[in-house]
XYZ file of C-alpha atoms in Angstrom:
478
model
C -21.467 36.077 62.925
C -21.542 39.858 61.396
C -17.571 41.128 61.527
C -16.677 44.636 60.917
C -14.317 43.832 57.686
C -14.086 40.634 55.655
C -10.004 40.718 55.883
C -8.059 43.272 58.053
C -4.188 43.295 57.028
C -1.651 43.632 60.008
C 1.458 45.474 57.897
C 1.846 48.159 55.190
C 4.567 46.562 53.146
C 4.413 45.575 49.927
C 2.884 42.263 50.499
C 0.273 43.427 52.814
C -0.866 46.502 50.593
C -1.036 44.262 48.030
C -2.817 41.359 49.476
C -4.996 44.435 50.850
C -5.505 46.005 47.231
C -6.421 43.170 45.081
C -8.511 41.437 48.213
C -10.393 44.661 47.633
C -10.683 44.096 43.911
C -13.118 41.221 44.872
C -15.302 43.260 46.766
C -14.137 42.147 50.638
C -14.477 44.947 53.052
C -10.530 45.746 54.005
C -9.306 47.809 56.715
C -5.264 47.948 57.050
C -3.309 48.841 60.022
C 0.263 50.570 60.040
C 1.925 51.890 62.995
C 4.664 53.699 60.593
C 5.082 54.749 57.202
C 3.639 52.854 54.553
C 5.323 50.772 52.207
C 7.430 49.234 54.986
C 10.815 48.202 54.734
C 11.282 48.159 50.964
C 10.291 51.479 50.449
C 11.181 53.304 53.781
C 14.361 51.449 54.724
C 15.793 48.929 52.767
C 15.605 48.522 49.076
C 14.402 51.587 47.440
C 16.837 54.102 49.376
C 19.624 51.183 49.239
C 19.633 51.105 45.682
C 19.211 55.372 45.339
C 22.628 55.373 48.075
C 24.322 52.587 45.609
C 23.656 54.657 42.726
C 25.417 57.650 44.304
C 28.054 55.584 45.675
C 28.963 54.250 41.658
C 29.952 58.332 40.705
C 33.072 58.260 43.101
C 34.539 55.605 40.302
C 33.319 57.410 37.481
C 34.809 60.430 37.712
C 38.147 58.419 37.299
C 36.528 56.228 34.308
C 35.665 59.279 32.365
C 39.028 60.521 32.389
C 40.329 57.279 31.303
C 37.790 57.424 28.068
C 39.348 61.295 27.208
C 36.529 63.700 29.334
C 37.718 66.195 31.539
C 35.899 66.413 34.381
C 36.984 67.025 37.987
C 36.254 65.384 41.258
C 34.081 66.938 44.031
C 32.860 66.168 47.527
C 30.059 63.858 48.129
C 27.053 66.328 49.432
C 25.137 63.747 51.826
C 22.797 66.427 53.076
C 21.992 67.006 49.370
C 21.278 63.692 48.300
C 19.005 62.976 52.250
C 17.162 65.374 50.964
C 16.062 64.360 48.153
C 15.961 61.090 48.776
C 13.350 61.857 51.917
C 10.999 63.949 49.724
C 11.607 60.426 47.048
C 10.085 58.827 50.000
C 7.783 60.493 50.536
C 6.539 60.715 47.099
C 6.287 56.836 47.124
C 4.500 56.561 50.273
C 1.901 58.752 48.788
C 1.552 56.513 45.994
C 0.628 53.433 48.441
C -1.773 55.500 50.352
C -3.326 56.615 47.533
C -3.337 53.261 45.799
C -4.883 51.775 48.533
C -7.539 54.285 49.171
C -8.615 54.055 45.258
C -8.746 50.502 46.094
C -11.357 51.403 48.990
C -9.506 49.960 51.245
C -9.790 51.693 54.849
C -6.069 52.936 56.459
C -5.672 52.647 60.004
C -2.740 54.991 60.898
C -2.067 52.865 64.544
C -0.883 49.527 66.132
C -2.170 46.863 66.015
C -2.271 43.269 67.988
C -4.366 40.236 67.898
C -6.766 39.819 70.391
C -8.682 36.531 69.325
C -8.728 34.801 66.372
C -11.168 37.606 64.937
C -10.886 40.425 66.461
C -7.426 43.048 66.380
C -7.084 45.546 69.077
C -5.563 48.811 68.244
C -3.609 51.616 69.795
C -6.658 53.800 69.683
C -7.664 51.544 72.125
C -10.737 49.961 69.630
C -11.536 46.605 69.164
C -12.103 45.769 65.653
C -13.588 41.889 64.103
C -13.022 40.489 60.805
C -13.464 37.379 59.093
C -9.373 37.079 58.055
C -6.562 38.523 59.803
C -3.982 38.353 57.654
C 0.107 39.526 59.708
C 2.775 41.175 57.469
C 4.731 42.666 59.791
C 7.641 42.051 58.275
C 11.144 41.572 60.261
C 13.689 44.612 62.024
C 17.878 44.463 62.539
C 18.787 42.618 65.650
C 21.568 44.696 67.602
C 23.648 41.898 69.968
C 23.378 41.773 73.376
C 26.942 42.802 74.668
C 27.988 45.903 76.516
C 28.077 49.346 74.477
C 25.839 47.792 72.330
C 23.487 51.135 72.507
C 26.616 53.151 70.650
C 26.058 51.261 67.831
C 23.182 51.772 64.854
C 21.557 49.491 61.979
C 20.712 49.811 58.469
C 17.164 51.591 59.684
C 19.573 54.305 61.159
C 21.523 54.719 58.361
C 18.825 56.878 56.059
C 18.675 59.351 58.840
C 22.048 60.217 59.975
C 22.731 64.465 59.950
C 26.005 64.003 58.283
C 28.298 61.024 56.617
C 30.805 59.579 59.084
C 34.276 60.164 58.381
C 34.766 55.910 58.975
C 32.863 53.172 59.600
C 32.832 49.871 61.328
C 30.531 47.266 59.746
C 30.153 44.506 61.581
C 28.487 41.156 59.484
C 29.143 39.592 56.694
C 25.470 39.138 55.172
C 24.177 40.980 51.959
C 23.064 44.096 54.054
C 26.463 44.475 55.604
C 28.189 43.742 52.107
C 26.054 46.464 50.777
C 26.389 49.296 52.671
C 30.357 48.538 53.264
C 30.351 48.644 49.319
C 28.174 51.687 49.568
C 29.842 54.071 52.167
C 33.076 52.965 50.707
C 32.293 54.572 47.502
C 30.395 57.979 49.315
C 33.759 58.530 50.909
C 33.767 56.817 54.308
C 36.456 54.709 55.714
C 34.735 51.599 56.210
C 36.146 48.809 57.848
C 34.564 45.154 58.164
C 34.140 42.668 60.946
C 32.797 39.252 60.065
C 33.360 35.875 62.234
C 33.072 33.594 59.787
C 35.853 32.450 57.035
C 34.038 34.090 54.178
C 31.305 37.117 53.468
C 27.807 35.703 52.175
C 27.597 32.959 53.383
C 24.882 30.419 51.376
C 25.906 31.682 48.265
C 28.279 29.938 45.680
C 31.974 30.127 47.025
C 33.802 30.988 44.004
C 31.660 33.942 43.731
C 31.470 35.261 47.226
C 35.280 34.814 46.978
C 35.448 37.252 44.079
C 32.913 39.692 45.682
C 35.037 39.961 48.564
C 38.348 40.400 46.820
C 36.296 43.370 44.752
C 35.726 44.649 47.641
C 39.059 44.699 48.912
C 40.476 46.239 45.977
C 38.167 48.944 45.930
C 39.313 49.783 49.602
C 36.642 48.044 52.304
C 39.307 47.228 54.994
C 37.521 43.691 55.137
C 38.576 41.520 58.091
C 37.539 37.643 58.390
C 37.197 35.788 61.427
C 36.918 38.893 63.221
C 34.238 39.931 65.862
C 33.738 42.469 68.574
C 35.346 41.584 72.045
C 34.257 45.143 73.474
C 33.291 48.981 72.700
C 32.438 52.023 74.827
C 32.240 55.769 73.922
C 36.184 56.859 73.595
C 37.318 59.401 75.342
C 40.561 61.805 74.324
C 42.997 59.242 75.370
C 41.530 56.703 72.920
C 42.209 59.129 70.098
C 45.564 59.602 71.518
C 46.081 55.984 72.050
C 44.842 54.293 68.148
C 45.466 57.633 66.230
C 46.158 55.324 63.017
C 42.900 54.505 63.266
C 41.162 58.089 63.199
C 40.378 60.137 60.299
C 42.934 62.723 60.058
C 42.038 66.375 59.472
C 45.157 68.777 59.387
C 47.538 66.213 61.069
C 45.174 65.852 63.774
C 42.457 63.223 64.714
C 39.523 64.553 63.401
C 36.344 65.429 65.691
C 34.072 62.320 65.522
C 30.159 63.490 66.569
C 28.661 60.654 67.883
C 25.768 60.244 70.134
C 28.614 59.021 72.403
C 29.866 62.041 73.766
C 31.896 63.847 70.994
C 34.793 61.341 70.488
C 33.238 58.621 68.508
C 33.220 54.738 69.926
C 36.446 52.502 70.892
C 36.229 48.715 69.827
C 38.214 45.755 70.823
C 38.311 43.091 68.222
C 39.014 39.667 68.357
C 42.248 39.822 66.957
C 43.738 41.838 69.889
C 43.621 45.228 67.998
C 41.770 48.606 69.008
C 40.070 51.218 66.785
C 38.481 54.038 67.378
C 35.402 54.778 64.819
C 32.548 57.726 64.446
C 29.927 55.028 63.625
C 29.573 51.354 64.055
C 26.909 49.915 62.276
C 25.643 45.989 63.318
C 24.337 44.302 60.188
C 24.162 40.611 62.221
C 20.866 39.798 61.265
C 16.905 40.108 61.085
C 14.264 38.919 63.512
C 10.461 38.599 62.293
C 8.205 41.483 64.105
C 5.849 39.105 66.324
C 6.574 40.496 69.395
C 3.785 41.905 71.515
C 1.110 41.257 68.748
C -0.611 38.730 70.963
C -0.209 36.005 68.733
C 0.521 32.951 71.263
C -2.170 34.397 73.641
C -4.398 33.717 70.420
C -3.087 30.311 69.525
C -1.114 30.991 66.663
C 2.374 29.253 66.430
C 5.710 30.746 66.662
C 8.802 28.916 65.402
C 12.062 29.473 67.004
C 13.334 32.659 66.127
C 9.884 34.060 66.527
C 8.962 33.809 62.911
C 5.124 32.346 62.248
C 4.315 29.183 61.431
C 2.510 28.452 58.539
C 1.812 26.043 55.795
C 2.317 26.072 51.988
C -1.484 28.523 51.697
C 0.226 30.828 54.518
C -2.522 29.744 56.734
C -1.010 29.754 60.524
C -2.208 27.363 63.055
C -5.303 29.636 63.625
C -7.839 28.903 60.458
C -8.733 32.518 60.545
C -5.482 33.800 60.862
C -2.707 34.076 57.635
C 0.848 35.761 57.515
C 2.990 36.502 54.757
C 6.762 38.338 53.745
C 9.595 38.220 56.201
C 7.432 37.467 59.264
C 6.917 33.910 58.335
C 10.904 33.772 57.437
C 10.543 31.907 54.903
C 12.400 33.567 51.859
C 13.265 37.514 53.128
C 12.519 39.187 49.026
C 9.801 42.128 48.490
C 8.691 40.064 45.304
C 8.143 36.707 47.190
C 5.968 38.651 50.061
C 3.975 40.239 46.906
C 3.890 36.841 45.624
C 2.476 35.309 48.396
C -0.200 37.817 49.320
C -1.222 37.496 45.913
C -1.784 33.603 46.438
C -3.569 34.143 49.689
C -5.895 36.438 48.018
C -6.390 33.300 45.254
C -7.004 30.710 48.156
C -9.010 32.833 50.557
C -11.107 35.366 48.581
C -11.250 34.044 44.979
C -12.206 29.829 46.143
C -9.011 28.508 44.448
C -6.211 27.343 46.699
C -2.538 28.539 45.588
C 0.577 27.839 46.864
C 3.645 29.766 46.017
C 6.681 28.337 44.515
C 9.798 29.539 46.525
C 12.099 27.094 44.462
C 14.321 28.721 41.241
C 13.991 32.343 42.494
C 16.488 35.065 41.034
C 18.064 37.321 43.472
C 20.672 40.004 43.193
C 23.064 41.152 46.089
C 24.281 44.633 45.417
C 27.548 44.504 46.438
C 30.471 46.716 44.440
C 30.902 44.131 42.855
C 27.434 43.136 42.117
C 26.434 39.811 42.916
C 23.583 37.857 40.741
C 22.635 34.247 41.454
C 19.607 31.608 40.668
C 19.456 27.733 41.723
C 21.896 25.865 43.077
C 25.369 27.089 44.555
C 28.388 24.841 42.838
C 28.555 23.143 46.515
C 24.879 22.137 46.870
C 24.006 20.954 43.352
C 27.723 18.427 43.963
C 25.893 17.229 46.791
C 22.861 16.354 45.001
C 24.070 14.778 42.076
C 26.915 14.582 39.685
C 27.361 18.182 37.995
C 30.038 19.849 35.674
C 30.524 23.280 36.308
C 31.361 26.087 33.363
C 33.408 29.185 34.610
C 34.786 31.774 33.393
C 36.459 35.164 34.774
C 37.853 38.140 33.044
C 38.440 42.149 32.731
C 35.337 43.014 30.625
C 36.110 45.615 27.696
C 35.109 48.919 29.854
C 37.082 48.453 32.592
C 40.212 47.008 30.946
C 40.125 50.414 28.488
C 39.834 52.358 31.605
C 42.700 50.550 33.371
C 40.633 49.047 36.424
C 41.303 45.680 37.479
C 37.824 44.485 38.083
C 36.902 41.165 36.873
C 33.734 39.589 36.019
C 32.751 36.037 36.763
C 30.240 34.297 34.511
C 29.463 30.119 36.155
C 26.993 27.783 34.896
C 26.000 24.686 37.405
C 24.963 21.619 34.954
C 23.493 18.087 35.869
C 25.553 15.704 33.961
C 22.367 13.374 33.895
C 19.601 15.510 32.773
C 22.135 18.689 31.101
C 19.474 21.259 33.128
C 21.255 24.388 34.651
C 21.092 24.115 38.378
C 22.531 27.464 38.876
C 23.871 30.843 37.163
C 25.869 33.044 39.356
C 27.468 36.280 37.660
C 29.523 38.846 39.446
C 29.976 41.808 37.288
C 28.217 45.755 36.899
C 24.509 44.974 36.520
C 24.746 41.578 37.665
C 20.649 41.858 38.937
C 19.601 42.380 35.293
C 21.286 39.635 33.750
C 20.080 37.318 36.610
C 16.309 38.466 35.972
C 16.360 36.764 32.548
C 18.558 34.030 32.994
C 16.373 33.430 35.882
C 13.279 33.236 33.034
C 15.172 29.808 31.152
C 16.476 28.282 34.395
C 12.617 28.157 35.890
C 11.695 26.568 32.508
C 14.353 24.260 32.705
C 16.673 25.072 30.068
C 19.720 22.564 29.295
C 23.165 23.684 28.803
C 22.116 23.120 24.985
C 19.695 25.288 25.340
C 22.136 28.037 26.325
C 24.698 26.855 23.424
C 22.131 27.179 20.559
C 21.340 30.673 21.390
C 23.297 33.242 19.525
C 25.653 35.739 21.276
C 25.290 39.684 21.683
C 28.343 40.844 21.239
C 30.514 42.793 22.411
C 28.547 42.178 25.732
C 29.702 40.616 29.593
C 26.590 38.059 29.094
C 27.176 36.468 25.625
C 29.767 34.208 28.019
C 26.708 32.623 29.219
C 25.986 31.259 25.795
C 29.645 30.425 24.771
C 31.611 28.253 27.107
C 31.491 25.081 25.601
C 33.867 22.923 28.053
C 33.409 22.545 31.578
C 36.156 23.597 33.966
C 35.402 20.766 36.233
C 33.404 18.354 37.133
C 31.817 16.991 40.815
């Protein structure tokens, strides 16, 4: 059978313009279909402007830091329309790149929808029919917004990039790395953020101890964090509301401040759990992701969906379909821009070059950037003691530039070692640049590095990290 393109790639992400790019390398015919922007949500929405808005959010401390160190500087407003702007036109410039990347790649771009129709042929919103060989779905995952009533007043972390203006305050509600994030992030642009998470601690999967620390950064630094909390109800408030929960509401000149809102002017009431009402200009639901299957045809073509919608696939990213692969956050398997790149790479290897590869999703490094930062590889403290008998080395201080400066931060430095074979299970640092440390001590815990391993390499000092490599006793042991 004669198909129009040897592989056509569902999803402009990174993993699919990747798998798309170096699939074309080999010399397969490629065609790519996008219904938005390319680069998906890395580049457009999640970690690329994310880490530009936590960059601006880190000034709001400095200016206080510098004075501490002798510079005289004075504070100013944070100019949000400013910083949109240039952040769109950083966009921009990076979805340019992809497009062009893939184009000198000779791949084709299909600026449209697309859906499965059989297991080779796509159907797109042009309303053609194109065949290929390999269909290959990164579509990548959205926010889920919770079914309850009012739900519509509130936005995600898509919405977020494109507000007009900063709120004056904030509610949060989750307590996952994206709503850890941005409640570090608006905090530090200015807003009054508050959080709402039901469970008994933020983060929930990673170690304890240093969740626990993230959270009591965050505190200090002024989130308004509030555990075991949830939303009962919320509406658009009206006058009265203001009236009613003034301690609430931003204050401009003694007065509640005007809140615009897509609500009608007055901003949105919420009922929490915990009996109390607030009135805020934005609420922002951070409760999770669900993989983009949905109207893509895939069950109608056989493939198989697990249950949270996710595809199904085995360790090649082959789906139940032989013709038909997915890879990144639409298989929910690990949600990280590397790991999709990772695994269109190794579908690439298995499909186009004759030499099967499976990825390894064990000992990966990840970074949550919270204020503090959060850094972590292996095994929490909780899960290695489950596995086998451990000792754990800890340690937690003010590091030198923000005891001179007279900030209370502390850093947490924790080491998870099997007493049997003296491997490090886990490293989890909370501290300023806690995602570069964890990149390289990511390096010796994927090659299996002992605790001795750490101990015979020399410190840098006067560094955070050189703790790594000189706590000789364990604080405890499981």
């Amino acid at each position: 059978m004669t198909f129009d393109y040897d592989l056509f790639v569902i999803g402009g992400g990174s993993g699919g313009v990747r798998a798309a790019r170096v699939a074309a390398a080999t010399g397969a015919k490629v065609g790519l279909a996008e219904e938005y922007r390319m680069g998906g949500t890395c580049v457009i929405r999640g970690c690329v402007p994310k880490k530009l808005m936590v960059f601006a959010s880190g000034y709001s401390e400095m200016f206080d830091d510098a004075r501490a160190y002798g510079w005289d500087v004075q504070e100013g407003p944070f100019d949000w329309s400013k910083f949109s702007t240039k952040l769109n036109t950083e966009l921009d410039r990076l979805e340019g790149i992809y497009r062009k990347l893939l184009d000198g790649s000779g791949v084709e771009i299909i600026d449209a929808r697309a859906k499965i129709k059989d297991p080779h042929t796509v159907t797109l919103s042009t309303g053609k029919d194109v065949t290929a060989k390999h269909i290959l779905v990164a579509t990548g995952g959205r926010p889920v917004v919770p079914e309850m009533e009012g739900a519509e007043f509130g936005i995600t972390s898509n919405d977020i990039f494109l507000l007009e203006e900063m709120p004056k305050s904030i509610l949060i509600v989750g307590g996952g790395y994206i709503a850890s994030e941005f409640a570090g992030i608006l905090n530090g642009l200015g807003v009054q953020v508050t959080q709402f998470y039901r469970g008994a601690q933020i983060l929930r999967g990673f170690d304890d101890e240093a969740r626990g620390l993230v959270a009591e950064g965050m505190r200090a630094k002024g989130v308004d964090l509030h555990l075991g909390t949830n939303i009962v109800e919320m509406r658009a408030a009206t006058k009265e509301d203001l009236a009613g929960v003034q301690e609430d509401v931003p204050m401009e000149g003694g007065k509640p401040a005007t809140l615009p809102h897509k609500s009608a002017g007055h901003g949105i009431w919420v009922k929490a759990t915990n009996g109390t009402e607030h009135v805020f200009d934005q609420v922002m639901f951070a409760t999770g992701r669900a993989p983009n299957t949905e109207d893509m045809g895939l069950k109608d073509a056989g493939v198989d969906l697990g249950r949270h919608g996710e595809i199904v696939v085995d360790e090649y990213s082959q789906t139940s379909v032989p013709s038909i692969y997915a890879i990144g956050d639409v298989t929910n398997r690990v949600q990280l821009t590397p790991v999709a790149i990772r695994e269109g790479m190794a579908f690439v290897e298995t499909v186009f070059k004759g030499n099967p590869t499976a990825v390894d999703h064990d000992l990966i490094p990840s970074a949550v950037f919270t204020q503090p930062e959060l850094g972590t590889v292996g095994l929490t403290e909780e899960k290695a003691s489950e596995q086998e008998p451990i000792e754990v080395y800890c340690t937690s201080f003010k590091p030198m530039n923000h005891a001179f400066a007279g900030r209370e931060d502390r850093v947490l430095m924790k080491l998870v070692v099997s007493k049997e074979t003296r491997k490090v299970l886990g490293c989890h640092i909370v501290a300023d640049h806690a995602g570069e440390m964890i990149q390289l001590v990511g390096i010796a815990v994927k090659m299996g590095a002992t605790k001795e391993d750490f101990d015979r390499t020399v410190a840098v000092h006067p560094t955070m990290a050189e703790e790594l490599v000189t706590m000789k006793e364990p604080v405890r042991s499981a």
